[in-house]
PDB file of C-alpha atoms in Angstrom:
ATOM      1  CA  UNK A 774       0.000   0.000   0.000  1.00 49.00           C
ATOM      2  CA  UNK A 775       1.259   3.483  -0.825  1.00 60.00           C
ATOM      3  CA  UNK A 776       2.013   6.223   1.647  1.00 69.00           C
ATOM      4  CA  UNK A 777      -0.840   8.560   0.786  1.00 69.00           C
ATOM      5  CA  UNK A 778      -1.290  11.430   3.192  1.00 69.00           C
ATOM      6  CA  UNK A 779      -2.341  15.055   3.400  1.00 69.00           C
ATOM      7  CA  UNK A 780       0.593  16.992   4.789  1.00 67.00           C
ATOM      8  CA  UNK A 781      -0.209  20.225   6.560  1.00 67.00           C
ATOM      9  CA  UNK A 782       3.467  21.261   6.547  1.00 70.00           C
ATOM     10  CA  UNK A 783       3.552  22.771   3.063  1.00 69.00           C
ATOM     11  CA  UNK A 784      -0.030  23.611   2.182  1.00 71.00           C
ATOM     12  CA  UNK A 785       0.770  26.725   0.123  1.00 74.00           C
ATOM     13  CA  UNK A 786      -2.679  28.088   0.862  1.00 76.00           C
ATOM     14  CA  UNK A 787      -1.778  31.313  -0.966  1.00 81.00           C
ATOM     15  CA  UNK A 788      -2.389  29.312  -4.156  1.00 78.00           C
ATOM     16  CA  UNK A 789      -6.112  29.339  -3.290  1.00 77.00           C
ATOM     17  CA  UNK A 790      -6.142  33.151  -3.594  1.00 82.00           C
ATOM     18  CA  UNK A 791      -4.591  32.914  -7.065  1.00 82.00           C
ATOM     19  CA  UNK A 792      -7.052  30.220  -8.152  1.00 80.00           C
ATOM     20  CA  UNK A 793      -9.957  32.314  -6.887  1.00 81.00           C
ATOM     21  CA  UNK A 794      -8.810  35.545  -8.532  1.00 87.00           C
ATOM     22  CA  UNK A 795      -7.815  34.047 -11.876  1.00 87.00           C
ATOM     23  CA  UNK A 796     -10.088  31.019 -12.243  1.00 81.00           C
ATOM     24  CA  UNK A 797      -7.294  28.450 -12.001  1.00 79.00           C
ATOM     25  CA  UNK A 798      -3.552  27.953 -11.960  1.00 77.00           C
ATOM     26  CA  UNK A 799      -0.838  25.950 -13.665  1.00 79.00           C
ATOM     27  CA  UNK A 800       1.376  23.728 -11.546  1.00 79.00           C
ATOM     28  CA  UNK A 801       4.829  22.743 -12.784  1.00 79.00           C
ATOM     29  CA  UNK A 802       6.752  19.822 -11.295  1.00 76.00           C
ATOM     30  CA  UNK A 803      10.522  19.610 -11.644  1.00 76.00           C
ATOM     31  CA  UNK A 804      10.912  15.868 -11.022  1.00 73.00           C
ATOM     32  CA  UNK A 805      13.864  14.474 -12.910  1.00 73.00           C
ATOM     33  CA  UNK A 806      13.587  12.060 -15.800  1.00 73.00           C
ATOM     34  CA  UNK A 807      12.505   8.485 -15.407  1.00 73.00           C
ATOM     35  CA  UNK A 808       8.790   8.681 -14.698  1.00 73.00           C
ATOM     36  CA  UNK A 809       6.082   9.240 -17.271  1.00 77.00           C
ATOM     37  CA  UNK A 810       4.311  11.421 -14.688  1.00 83.00           C
ATOM     38  CA  UNK A 811       5.662  12.392 -11.267  1.00 82.00           C
ATOM     39  CA  UNK A 812       3.802  11.250  -8.148  1.00 82.00           C
ATOM     40  CA  UNK A 813       3.188  14.896  -7.241  1.00 82.00           C
ATOM     41  CA  UNK A 814       1.032  15.367 -10.335  1.00 87.00           C
ATOM     42  CA  UNK A 815      -0.578  11.932 -10.434  1.00 91.00           C
ATOM     43  CA  UNK A 816      -1.350  11.490  -6.723  1.00 90.00           C
ATOM     44  CA  UNK A 817      -0.267  14.275  -4.354  1.00 87.00           C
ATOM     45  CA  UNK A 818      -2.082  17.141  -6.082  1.00 87.00           C
ATOM     46  CA  UNK A 819      -5.257  15.096  -6.736  1.00 91.00           C
ATOM     47  CA  UNK A 820      -5.327  14.108  -3.038  1.00 91.00           C
ATOM     48  CA  UNK A 821      -4.759  17.745  -2.018  1.00 87.00           C
ATOM     49  CA  UNK A 822      -7.604  18.912  -4.285  1.00 87.00           C
ATOM     50  CA  UNK A 823     -10.031  16.251  -3.069  1.00 90.00           C
ATOM     51  CA  UNK A 824      -9.292  16.975   0.604  1.00 89.00           C
ATOM     52  CA  UNK A 825      -9.442  20.770   0.229  1.00 86.00           C
ATOM     53  CA  UNK A 826     -12.690  20.623  -1.758  1.00 87.00           C
ATOM     54  CA  UNK A 827     -14.293  18.394   0.850  1.00 89.00           C
ATOM     55  CA  UNK A 828     -13.179  20.773   3.599  1.00 86.00           C
ATOM     56  CA  UNK A 829     -14.496  23.812   1.732  1.00 83.00           C
ATOM     57  CA  UNK A 830     -17.731  22.312   0.379  1.00 82.00           C
ATOM     58  CA  UNK A 831     -19.501  20.028   2.811  1.00 76.00           C
ATOM     59  CA  UNK A 832     -22.004  18.661   0.298  1.00 79.00           C
ATOM     60  CA  UNK A 833     -20.582  15.869  -1.901  1.00 75.00           C
ATOM     61  CA  UNK A 834     -20.151  17.060  -5.475  1.00 78.00           C
ATOM     62  CA  UNK A 835     -18.245  16.444  -8.655  1.00 79.00           C
ATOM     63  CA  UNK A 836     -15.618  18.934  -7.461  1.00 75.00           C
ATOM     64  CA  UNK A 837     -14.897  16.925  -4.324  1.00 82.00           C
ATOM     65  CA  UNK A 838     -14.245  13.685  -6.209  1.00 89.00           C
ATOM     66  CA  UNK A 839     -10.746  12.256  -6.501  1.00 93.00           C
ATOM     67  CA  UNK A 840      -9.413  12.427 -10.049  1.00 94.00           C
ATOM     68  CA  UNK A 841      -6.243  10.537 -10.959  1.00 94.00           C
ATOM     69  CA  UNK A 842      -4.811   9.853 -14.432  1.00 93.00           C
ATOM     70  CA  UNK A 843      -5.793   6.309 -15.560  1.00 93.00           C
ATOM     71  CA  UNK A 844      -2.581   5.891 -17.549  1.00 92.00           C
ATOM     72  CA  UNK A 845      -0.458   6.223 -14.401  1.00 91.00           C
ATOM     73  CA  UNK A 846      -2.668   5.265 -11.449  1.00 94.00           C
ATOM     74  CA  UNK A 847      -4.348   1.864 -11.596  1.00 94.00           C
ATOM     75  CA  UNK A 848      -8.014   1.448 -10.674  1.00 95.00           C
ATOM     76  CA  UNK A 849      -6.966  -0.535  -7.637  1.00 95.00           C
ATOM     77  CA  UNK A 850      -4.585   2.170  -6.408  1.00 94.00           C
ATOM     78  CA  UNK A 851      -7.163   4.891  -7.135  1.00 95.00           C
ATOM     79  CA  UNK A 852      -9.737   2.982  -5.066  1.00 95.00           C
ATOM     80  CA  UNK A 853      -7.293   2.575  -2.193  1.00 94.00           C
ATOM     81  CA  UNK A 854      -6.460   6.300  -2.231  1.00 94.00           C
ATOM     82  CA  UNK A 855     -10.152   7.217  -2.518  1.00 94.00           C
ATOM     83  CA  UNK A 856     -10.954   5.086   0.531  1.00 94.00           C
ATOM     84  CA  UNK A 857      -8.418   7.113   2.556  1.00 93.00           C
ATOM     85  CA  UNK A 858      -9.824  10.535   1.611  1.00 93.00           C
ATOM     86  CA  UNK A 859     -12.458  10.722   4.420  1.00 92.00           C
ATOM     87  CA  UNK A 860      -9.779   9.979   7.049  1.00 93.00           C
ATOM     88  CA  UNK A 861      -7.437  12.557   5.483  1.00 90.00           C
ATOM     89  CA  UNK A 862     -10.234  15.144   5.633  1.00 90.00           C
ATOM     90  CA  UNK A 863     -10.771  14.389   9.327  1.00 91.00           C
ATOM     91  CA  UNK A 864      -7.014  14.666   9.995  1.00 87.00           C
ATOM     92  CA  UNK A 865      -6.923  18.040   8.248  1.00 85.00           C
ATOM     93  CA  UNK A 866      -9.750  19.430  10.395  1.00 83.00           C
TER      94      UNK A 866
END
């Protein structure tokens, strides 16, 4: 099982202001060669988005769903991460 967590050490909450003012943002990862997609983009950021959206919007919605790229994250791994999201939300509270 992977080490999926929601770290409160480097939340970079100032990004939320930028997203709100400009309708989105672009995130660049500087992981070195070797992976088709870095874990930060395929797992860490999707987990962060799912947790933050569930904290901000209490009602379940499309925005609070976990989205991971199928080409990089298997259905099994996605399901395992998705099952952890409620606990990660509680930890973040």
